[in-house]
């Protein structure tokens, strides 16, 4: 089982996605486990504050170190086996660009993830140092794409989805890894073989109906990644 602990100020955001579809089934089959930690629960401030103004001035707010470290410690304490391989990930637009290869490596090399969803103008930089010293492994900064979002919640869900589908058994035979079946982005067709719309016929490429497996393989290989 791969476990994901999510540290967020919007705990409810995750429910609708994780409680549906393939990820729901993966959780039921105990292939993945997701625990959501509300960052405000870890704030030692009377008003449950988790952010403050940046030192040196400037607009916006910065997420404070205290609640995050307390939340990471709590998430870590929920990990039972001492042999677990833990990866802490901080979502930020300035992080390493996430891709399928990183997803595959994460799924292969770790069984516990602590995902920290950033907000505002960022997270106090010292968070990474403290985590590095306490887990003896750097927290990795990851960006989900070359654009700026309002927070790290969507990036966390993207990572959970793409890492989970690499775990054997998460995808059924029906949805088996498309990259294994015939490559990412290869055009796919299903019935009907001919679709008529506004008197025009839209046909499936003949080769796919031919039953000639070598020819089909060749056709797909040519179109891979296009
Ligand atoms: N937070 C805001 N934008 C982000 C991005 N592109 N990737 C990860 N975290 C983010």
Coordinates of C-alpha atoms and ligand atoms in Angstrom, one line a residue:
X1 CA 0.0 0.0 0.0
X2 CA 1.1 3.5 -0.8
X3 CA 0.0 6.1 1.8
X4 CA -0.4 9.8 1.2
X5 CA -0.7 12.3 4.0
X6 CA -1.9 15.7 2.8
X7 CA -1.3 18.9 4.8
X8 CA -3.7 21.5 3.7
X9 CA -5.8 24.5 4.8
X10 CA -8.7 23.2 2.6
X11 CA -9.3 19.6 3.8
X12 CA -12.7 19.3 2.2
X13 CA -11.4 19.9 -1.3
X14 CA -10.1 16.3 -1.6
X15 CA -13.2 14.4 -0.8
X16 CA -15.1 14.6 -4.0
X17 CA -12.3 13.4 -6.2
X18 CA -10.8 10.7 -3.9
X19 CA -14.2 9.2 -3.0
X20 CA -15.1 8.5 -6.6
X21 CA -13.9 6.3 -9.4
X22 CA -10.7 4.5 -9.7
X23 CA -9.0 6.1 -6.7
X24 CA -12.0 5.1 -4.5
X25 CA -11.7 1.5 -5.7
X26 CA -7.9 1.6 -5.0
X27 CA -8.6 2.8 -1.4
X28 CA -11.2 0.0 -0.9
X29 CA -8.7 -2.5 -2.2
X30 CA -6.2 -1.1 0.3
X31 CA -3.7 -0.3 -2.5
X32 CA -3.7 3.4 -1.5
X33 CA -4.4 5.2 1.7
X34 CA -5.1 8.9 2.0
X35 CA -5.1 10.9 5.3
X36 CA -5.9 14.6 5.3
X37 CA -4.5 16.9 7.9
X38 CA -6.0 20.3 8.4
X39 CA -3.1 22.7 8.9
X40 CA -5.1 24.9 11.2
X41 CA -5.4 22.1 13.7
X42 CA -1.6 22.3 14.3
X43 CA -1.4 26.1 14.8
X44 CA -0.4 27.2 18.3
X45 CA -2.0 30.6 17.6
X46 CA -5.2 31.4 19.5
X47 CA -7.0 32.2 16.2
X48 CA -5.5 29.2 14.4
X49 CA -3.5 31.5 12.2
X50 CA -1.1 29.7 9.8
X51 CA 0.4 32.7 7.9
X52 CA 2.0 36.0 8.5
X53 CA 3.6 39.0 6.7
X54 CA 6.9 38.5 4.9
X55 CA 10.1 39.7 6.6
X56 CA 11.7 42.4 4.5
X57 CA 8.2 43.6 3.5
X58 CA 6.2 43.1 0.4
X59 CA 2.7 42.1 -0.5
X60 CA 1.0 38.8 0.4
X61 CA 1.4 36.4 3.2
X62 CA 3.9 33.6 3.9
X63 CA 2.9 30.3 5.5
X64 CA 4.5 29.9 8.9
X65 CA 6.9 27.2 9.9
X66 CA 5.4 26.2 13.3
X67 CA 2.1 24.7 12.1
X68 CA 3.7 23.0 9.1
X69 CA 6.4 21.3 11.1
X70 CA 3.9 20.1 13.8
X71 CA 1.7 18.7 11.0
X72 CA 4.6 16.9 9.3
X73 CA 5.6 15.4 12.7
X74 CA 2.0 14.3 13.3
X75 CA 1.7 12.8 9.7
X76 CA 5.1 11.0 10.3
X77 CA 3.9 9.6 13.6
X78 CA 1.0 8.0 11.8
X79 CA 3.4 6.0 9.7
X80 CA 3.7 2.7 11.5
X81 CA 6.6 0.8 10.0
X82 CA 10.0 2.1 10.8
X83 CA 11.2 0.6 7.5
X84 CA 8.9 2.9 5.5
X85 CA 10.4 5.0 2.8
X86 CA 9.0 8.5 3.3
X87 CA 9.1 11.3 0.7
X88 CA 8.1 14.8 1.7
X89 CA 6.9 17.0 -1.1
X90 CA 6.3 20.7 -1.1
X91 CA 4.2 22.1 -4.0
X92 CA 5.4 25.3 -5.4
X93 CA 5.5 26.8 -8.9
X94 CA 9.2 27.1 -8.6
X95 CA 9.8 23.4 -8.0
X96 CA 11.0 20.6 -10.3
X97 CA 8.6 20.1 -13.2
X98 CA 6.5 17.0 -12.5
X99 CA 6.1 14.4 -15.3
X100 CA 5.3 10.7 -15.9
X101 CA 8.8 9.6 -15.2
X102 CA 8.9 11.2 -11.8
X103 CA 5.5 9.6 -11.0
X104 CA 6.9 6.2 -11.9
X105 CA 10.0 6.7 -9.8
X106 CA 8.0 7.9 -6.8
X107 CA 5.6 4.9 -7.0
X108 CA 8.6 2.5 -7.2
X109 CA 10.8 3.9 -4.5
X110 CA 8.5 5.2 -1.7
X111 CA 5.5 3.9 0.2
X112 CA 4.7 7.0 2.2
X113 CA 4.2 10.5 1.0
X114 CA 3.7 13.7 3.0
X115 CA 2.3 16.3 0.7
X116 CA 2.4 19.9 1.8
X117 CA 0.1 22.2 -0.1
X118 CA 1.5 25.7 -0.2
X119 CA -0.6 28.9 -0.4
X120 CA -0.2 32.7 -0.5
X121 CA 3.3 34.0 -1.4
X122 CA 4.9 30.7 -0.4
X123 CA 6.1 28.7 2.6
X124 CA 8.8 29.8 5.0
X125 CA 12.0 28.6 3.5
X126 CA 13.2 27.1 6.8
X127 CA 10.5 24.4 6.5
X128 CA 12.7 22.4 4.1
X129 CA 15.8 22.7 6.3
X130 CA 14.0 21.4 9.4
X131 CA 12.5 18.5 7.4
X132 CA 15.8 17.7 5.9
X133 CA 17.3 17.5 9.4
X134 CA 14.5 15.5 11.0
X135 CA 13.8 13.0 8.2
X136 CA 17.3 12.9 6.9
X137 CA 16.1 13.3 3.4
X138 CA 15.3 16.6 1.6
X139 CA 11.8 17.7 1.1
X140 CA 11.4 18.0 -2.7
X141 CA 9.9 21.0 -4.3
X142 CA 7.6 20.0 -7.1
X143 CA 5.7 22.1 -9.7
X144 CA 2.8 20.5 -11.5
X145 CA 3.3 22.7 -14.6
X146 CA 4.5 26.0 -15.9
X147 CA 1.6 28.1 -14.5
X148 CA 0.7 29.5 -11.2
X149 CA -2.3 28.1 -9.3
X150 CA -4.0 29.5 -6.2
X151 CA -2.6 26.6 -4.1
X152 CA -1.0 23.2 -3.9
X153 CA -4.2 21.2 -3.5
X154 CA -4.8 20.5 -7.2
X155 CA -1.1 19.6 -7.7
X156 CA -1.4 17.2 -4.7
X157 CA -4.4 15.5 -6.4
X158 CA -2.6 15.3 -9.7
X159 CA 0.4 13.6 -8.0
X160 CA -1.8 11.2 -6.1
X161 CA -3.6 10.3 -9.3
X162 CA -0.6 9.8 -11.4
X163 CA 1.4 7.9 -8.8
X164 CA -1.6 5.7 -7.9
X165 CA -2.2 4.5 -11.4
X166 CA 1.3 3.1 -11.5
X167 CA 0.7 0.8 -8.6
X168 CA 0.0 -2.7 -9.8
X169 CA -3.7 -3.6 -9.4
X170 CA -5.0 0.0 -9.2
X171 CA -6.0 0.0 -12.9
X172 CA -8.2 -2.9 -13.9
X173 CA -7.5 -4.9 -17.1
X174 CA -9.9 -2.6 -18.8
X175 CA -8.0 0.6 -18.1
X176 CA -4.5 -1.1 -18.1
X177 CA -1.7 1.4 -18.4
X178 CA -2.1 3.0 -21.8
X179 CA 1.7 3.6 -22.0
X180 CA 2.1 -0.2 -21.8
X181 CA -0.7 -1.0 -24.1
X182 CA 0.3 1.1 -27.1
X183 CA 2.0 4.2 -26.0
X184 CA 0.7 7.6 -24.6
X185 CA -1.3 9.6 -27.1
X186 CA -1.9 6.9 -29.7
X187 CA -5.3 7.6 -31.3
X188 CA -8.0 5.2 -30.1
X189 CA -11.4 4.2 -31.6
X190 CA -14.4 2.2 -30.6
X191 CA -17.8 1.2 -32.0
X192 CA -19.4 2.2 -34.2
X193 CA -16.9 1.7 -37.0
X194 CA -18.7 4.4 -39.0
X195 CA -20.4 7.4 -37.5
X196 CA -22.6 9.6 -39.6
X197 CA -23.1 13.3 -38.7
X198 CA -24.6 15.9 -41.0
X199 CA -24.6 13.3 -43.8
X200 CA -20.8 13.0 -43.5
X201 CA -19.2 9.6 -42.6
X202 CA -16.5 9.4 -40.0
X203 CA -14.7 6.1 -40.3
X204 CA -12.2 4.2 -38.2
X205 CA -8.8 3.6 -39.9
X206 CA -9.2 0.3 -41.8
X207 CA -6.0 -1.2 -40.4
X208 CA -7.6 -1.3 -36.9
X209 CA -10.5 -3.4 -38.3
X210 CA -8.2 -5.8 -40.2
X211 CA -7.3 -8.2 -37.4
X212 CA -3.7 -8.1 -38.6
X213 CA -1.8 -7.6 -35.3
X214 CA 1.6 -6.9 -36.9
X215 CA 0.1 -4.1 -39.1
X216 CA -1.8 -2.7 -36.1
X217 CA 1.3 -2.6 -34.0
X218 CA 3.2 -0.8 -36.7
X219 CA 0.4 1.7 -37.2
X220 CA 0.3 2.5 -33.5
X221 CA 4.1 2.7 -33.2
X222 CA 4.1 5.3 -35.9
X223 CA 1.6 7.5 -34.0
X224 CA 3.1 7.1 -30.6
X225 CA 3.5 10.4 -28.7
X226 CA 2.0 12.5 -31.5
Ligands
LIG1 N1 1.2 26.2 -6.4 C1 0.8 27.2 -7.2 N2 1.1 26.9 -8.5 C2 1.7 25.7 -8.5 C3 2.2 24.8 -9.5 N3 2.2 25.1 -10.8 N4 2.7 23.6 -9.1 C4 2.8 23.3 -7.8 N5 2.3 24.1 -6.8 C5 1.8 25.2 -7.1

